[in-house]
Amino acid sequence: MAHRRLLSTRSNSSLIKENKSFKRKLEKKQKFYAKVKDAAVSLSAKKAISKKKRLRSRQKKMKVYDLSALSELLPDTNTTEQSSSTNNLKLNCKTRQKLVQREGAQLRQVLNDPSFQLDPLAAIHQHLQRTQPPACDKEIISGKAKRNKKRMKKPSSSSQSMDI
């Protein structure tokens, strides 16, 4: 019996020691895993920051090469020609009929107009004068006259030297 008591006390103390060492090992492992997790989080944060920096630098470089502001200032001659040609091509049956009716009504009005019935050419001429912008009435200047005008505009070099 004494022997059994001795074994039972030993086993109890060894169980307690094993339990304490198990707890210590468990705490160590938990601390290690926490450190690893913190390191992983900080690395991912650093990666995200470096990605943002790279994106910003790329965007700055792209702004340098961005010519959209310049293209807005330039006139778009090609787009207006293309849009007008596409509008003409997109006439379907219904819109074509409406256009024919409208133009036919306008032609009837012109034909029934008394001034057109009296003198058609004079009526057309008068209509064009009212609707068209006035033509430029500049005289054609000869080459010699242009040179003379340029000379007259330039101040003489001798008068400049006297002013100094």
Short mmCIF file of C-alpha atoms in Angstrom, two decimals:
data_model
loop_
_atom_site.label_atom_id
_atom_site.label_comp_id
_atom_site.label_asym_id
_atom_site.label_seq_id
_atom_site.Cartn_x
_atom_site.Cartn_y
_atom_site.Cartn_z
CA MET A 1 0.00 0.00 0.00
CA ALA A 2 2.73 2.37 0.79
CA HIS A 3 4.20 1.58 -2.51
CA ARG A 4 0.92 2.35 -4.22
CA ARG A 5 0.64 5.66 -2.39
CA LEU A 6 4.10 6.58 -3.49
CA LEU A 7 3.25 5.82 -7.11
CA SER A 8 0.04 7.78 -6.91
CA THR A 9 1.81 10.83 -5.46
CA ARG A 10 4.48 10.57 -8.12
CA SER A 11 1.93 10.30 -10.85
CA ASN A 12 0.00 13.29 -9.50
CA SER A 13 3.12 15.45 -9.33
CA SER A 14 4.26 14.32 -12.77
CA LEU A 15 0.80 15.07 -14.16
CA ILE A 16 0.94 18.54 -12.66
CA LYS A 17 4.45 19.10 -14.10
CA GLU A 18 3.36 17.82 -17.51
CA ASN A 19 0.30 20.05 -17.37
CA LYS A 20 2.44 23.12 -16.53
CA SER A 21 4.98 22.34 -19.25
CA PHE A 22 2.14 21.75 -21.72
CA LYS A 23 0.70 25.16 -20.86
CA ARG A 24 4.12 26.80 -21.28
CA LYS A 25 4.65 25.13 -24.65
CA LEU A 26 1.18 26.15 -25.73
CA GLU A 27 1.81 29.77 -24.71
CA LYS A 28 5.13 29.76 -26.60
CA LYS A 29 3.44 28.45 -29.73
CA GLN A 30 0.70 31.05 -29.45
CA LYS A 31 3.25 33.85 -29.08
CA PHE A 32 5.17 32.54 -32.09
CA TYR A 33 2.01 32.35 -34.23
CA ALA A 34 1.05 35.87 -33.15
CA LYS A 35 4.50 37.16 -34.21
CA VAL A 36 4.22 35.39 -37.57
CA LYS A 37 0.73 36.81 -38.10
CA ASP A 38 1.90 40.36 -37.24
CA ALA A 39 4.83 40.02 -39.63
CA ALA A 40 2.52 38.82 -42.42
CA VAL A 41 0.13 41.72 -41.82
CA SER A 42 2.95 44.28 -41.88
CA LEU A 43 4.37 42.77 -45.08
CA SER A 44 1.00 42.89 -46.81
CA ALA A 45 0.59 46.52 -45.72
CA LYS A 46 4.04 47.36 -47.13
CA LYS A 47 3.14 45.65 -50.40
CA ALA A 48 -0.11 47.60 -50.64
CA ILE A 49 1.71 50.88 -49.99
CA SER A 50 4.35 50.12 -52.62
CA LYS A 51 1.61 49.21 -55.14
CA LYS A 52 -0.12 52.53 -54.49
CA LYS A 53 3.18 54.39 -54.95
CA ARG A 54 3.80 52.59 -58.24
CA LEU A 55 0.27 53.40 -59.41
CA ARG A 56 0.70 57.08 -58.51
CA SER A 57 3.99 57.30 -60.38
CA ARG A 58 2.45 55.60 -63.43
CA GLN A 59 -0.47 58.01 -63.35
CA LYS A 60 1.91 60.99 -63.15
CA LYS A 61 3.81 59.65 -66.14
CA MET A 62 0.57 59.12 -68.04
CA LYS A 63 -0.51 62.71 -67.29
CA VAL A 64 2.63 63.93 -69.00
CA TYR A 65 1.73 62.01 -72.15
CA ASP A 66 -1.98 62.84 -71.96
CA LEU A 67 -2.88 65.06 -74.91
CA SER A 68 -6.65 65.03 -74.43
CA ALA A 69 -6.63 68.64 -73.21
CA LEU A 70 -4.84 69.65 -76.37
CA SER A 71 -7.22 67.69 -78.57
CA GLU A 72 -10.18 69.48 -76.98
CA LEU A 73 -8.75 72.82 -78.12
CA LEU A 74 -8.22 71.71 -81.70
CA PRO A 75 -11.13 71.84 -84.14
CA ASP A 76 -12.63 68.51 -85.09
CA THR A 77 -13.10 68.72 -88.84
CA ASN A 78 -13.17 64.96 -89.39
CA THR A 79 -15.88 64.31 -86.82
CA THR A 80 -18.27 66.89 -88.27
CA GLU A 81 -17.85 65.48 -91.77
CA GLN A 82 -18.36 61.94 -90.52
CA SER A 83 -21.42 62.83 -88.46
CA SER A 84 -23.11 64.62 -91.37
CA SER A 85 -22.42 61.70 -93.71
CA THR A 86 -23.75 59.20 -91.16
CA ASN A 87 -26.90 61.29 -90.71
CA ASN A 88 -27.52 61.12 -94.45
CA LEU A 89 -26.99 57.37 -94.49
CA LYS A 90 -29.35 56.74 -91.57
CA LEU A 91 -32.48 57.82 -93.43
CA ASN A 92 -34.93 55.03 -93.02
CA CYS A 93 -38.20 54.79 -94.92
CA LYS A 94 -40.27 56.80 -92.45
CA THR A 95 -37.86 59.74 -92.17
CA ARG A 96 -37.32 59.74 -95.93
CA GLN A 97 -41.10 60.04 -96.47
CA LYS A 98 -41.31 62.92 -93.97
CA LEU A 99 -38.43 64.67 -95.70
CA VAL A 100 -40.05 64.27 -99.12
CA GLN A 101 -43.36 65.65 -97.82
CA ARG A 102 -41.66 68.63 -96.17
CA GLU A 103 -39.59 69.46 -99.25
CA GLY A 104 -42.65 69.01 -101.50
CA ALA A 105 -44.67 71.44 -99.38
CA GLN A 106 -41.86 74.00 -99.52
CA LEU A 107 -41.59 73.60 -103.31
CA ARG A 108 -45.35 74.19 -103.65
CA GLN A 109 -45.00 77.38 -101.56
CA VAL A 110 -42.20 78.65 -103.79
CA LEU A 111 -44.11 77.83 -106.98
CA ASN A 112 -47.25 79.58 -105.69
CA ASP A 113 -45.31 82.71 -104.62
CA PRO A 114 -46.35 85.68 -106.82
CA SER A 115 -42.81 87.15 -107.06
CA PHE A 116 -41.49 83.78 -108.26
CA GLN A 117 -44.29 83.53 -110.83
CA LEU A 118 -43.46 86.99 -112.23
CA ASP A 119 -39.65 86.61 -112.44
CA PRO A 120 -38.19 83.31 -111.13
CA LEU A 121 -34.51 84.30 -111.52
CA ALA A 122 -34.96 87.61 -109.70
CA ALA A 123 -36.83 85.84 -106.87
CA ILE A 124 -34.05 83.27 -106.50
CA HIS A 125 -31.40 86.03 -106.57
CA GLN A 126 -33.27 88.02 -103.91
CA HIS A 127 -33.66 84.91 -101.72
CA LEU A 128 -29.94 84.13 -101.96
CA GLN A 129 -29.02 87.71 -101.04
CA ARG A 130 -31.19 87.49 -97.91
CA THR A 131 -29.96 84.07 -96.78
CA GLN A 132 -26.26 84.02 -97.78
CA PRO A 133 -23.58 85.98 -95.86
CA PRO A 134 -22.17 88.98 -97.72
CA ALA A 135 -19.22 88.23 -99.97
CA CYS A 136 -15.85 89.88 -99.23
CA ASP A 137 -15.24 92.80 -101.64
CA LYS A 138 -11.45 92.99 -101.22
CA GLU A 139 -9.51 94.28 -104.17
CA ILE A 140 -6.75 92.11 -105.50
CA ILE A 141 -3.53 93.92 -104.68
CA SER A 142 -0.54 93.41 -106.94
CA GLY A 143 2.78 92.14 -105.59
CA LYS A 144 4.47 95.57 -105.92
CA ALA A 145 1.72 97.30 -103.99
CA LYS A 146 2.02 94.75 -101.17
CA ARG A 147 5.77 95.34 -100.92
CA ASN A 148 5.25 99.09 -100.84
CA LYS A 149 2.73 98.74 -98.00
CA LYS A 150 5.17 96.62 -96.00
CA ARG A 151 7.90 99.23 -96.46
CA MET A 152 5.57 101.98 -95.32
CA LYS A 153 4.66 100.07 -92.15
CA LYS A 154 8.29 99.41 -91.15
CA PRO A 155 9.91 102.29 -89.26
CA SER A 156 13.23 103.35 -90.69
CA SER A 157 16.38 102.20 -88.94
CA SER A 158 17.84 105.73 -88.88
CA SER A 159 15.00 107.06 -86.73
CA GLN A 160 15.59 104.29 -84.23
CA SER A 161 19.25 105.14 -83.88
CA MET A 162 18.41 108.80 -83.23
CA ASP A 163 16.03 107.92 -80.40
CA ILE A 164 18.78 106.15 -78.46
#
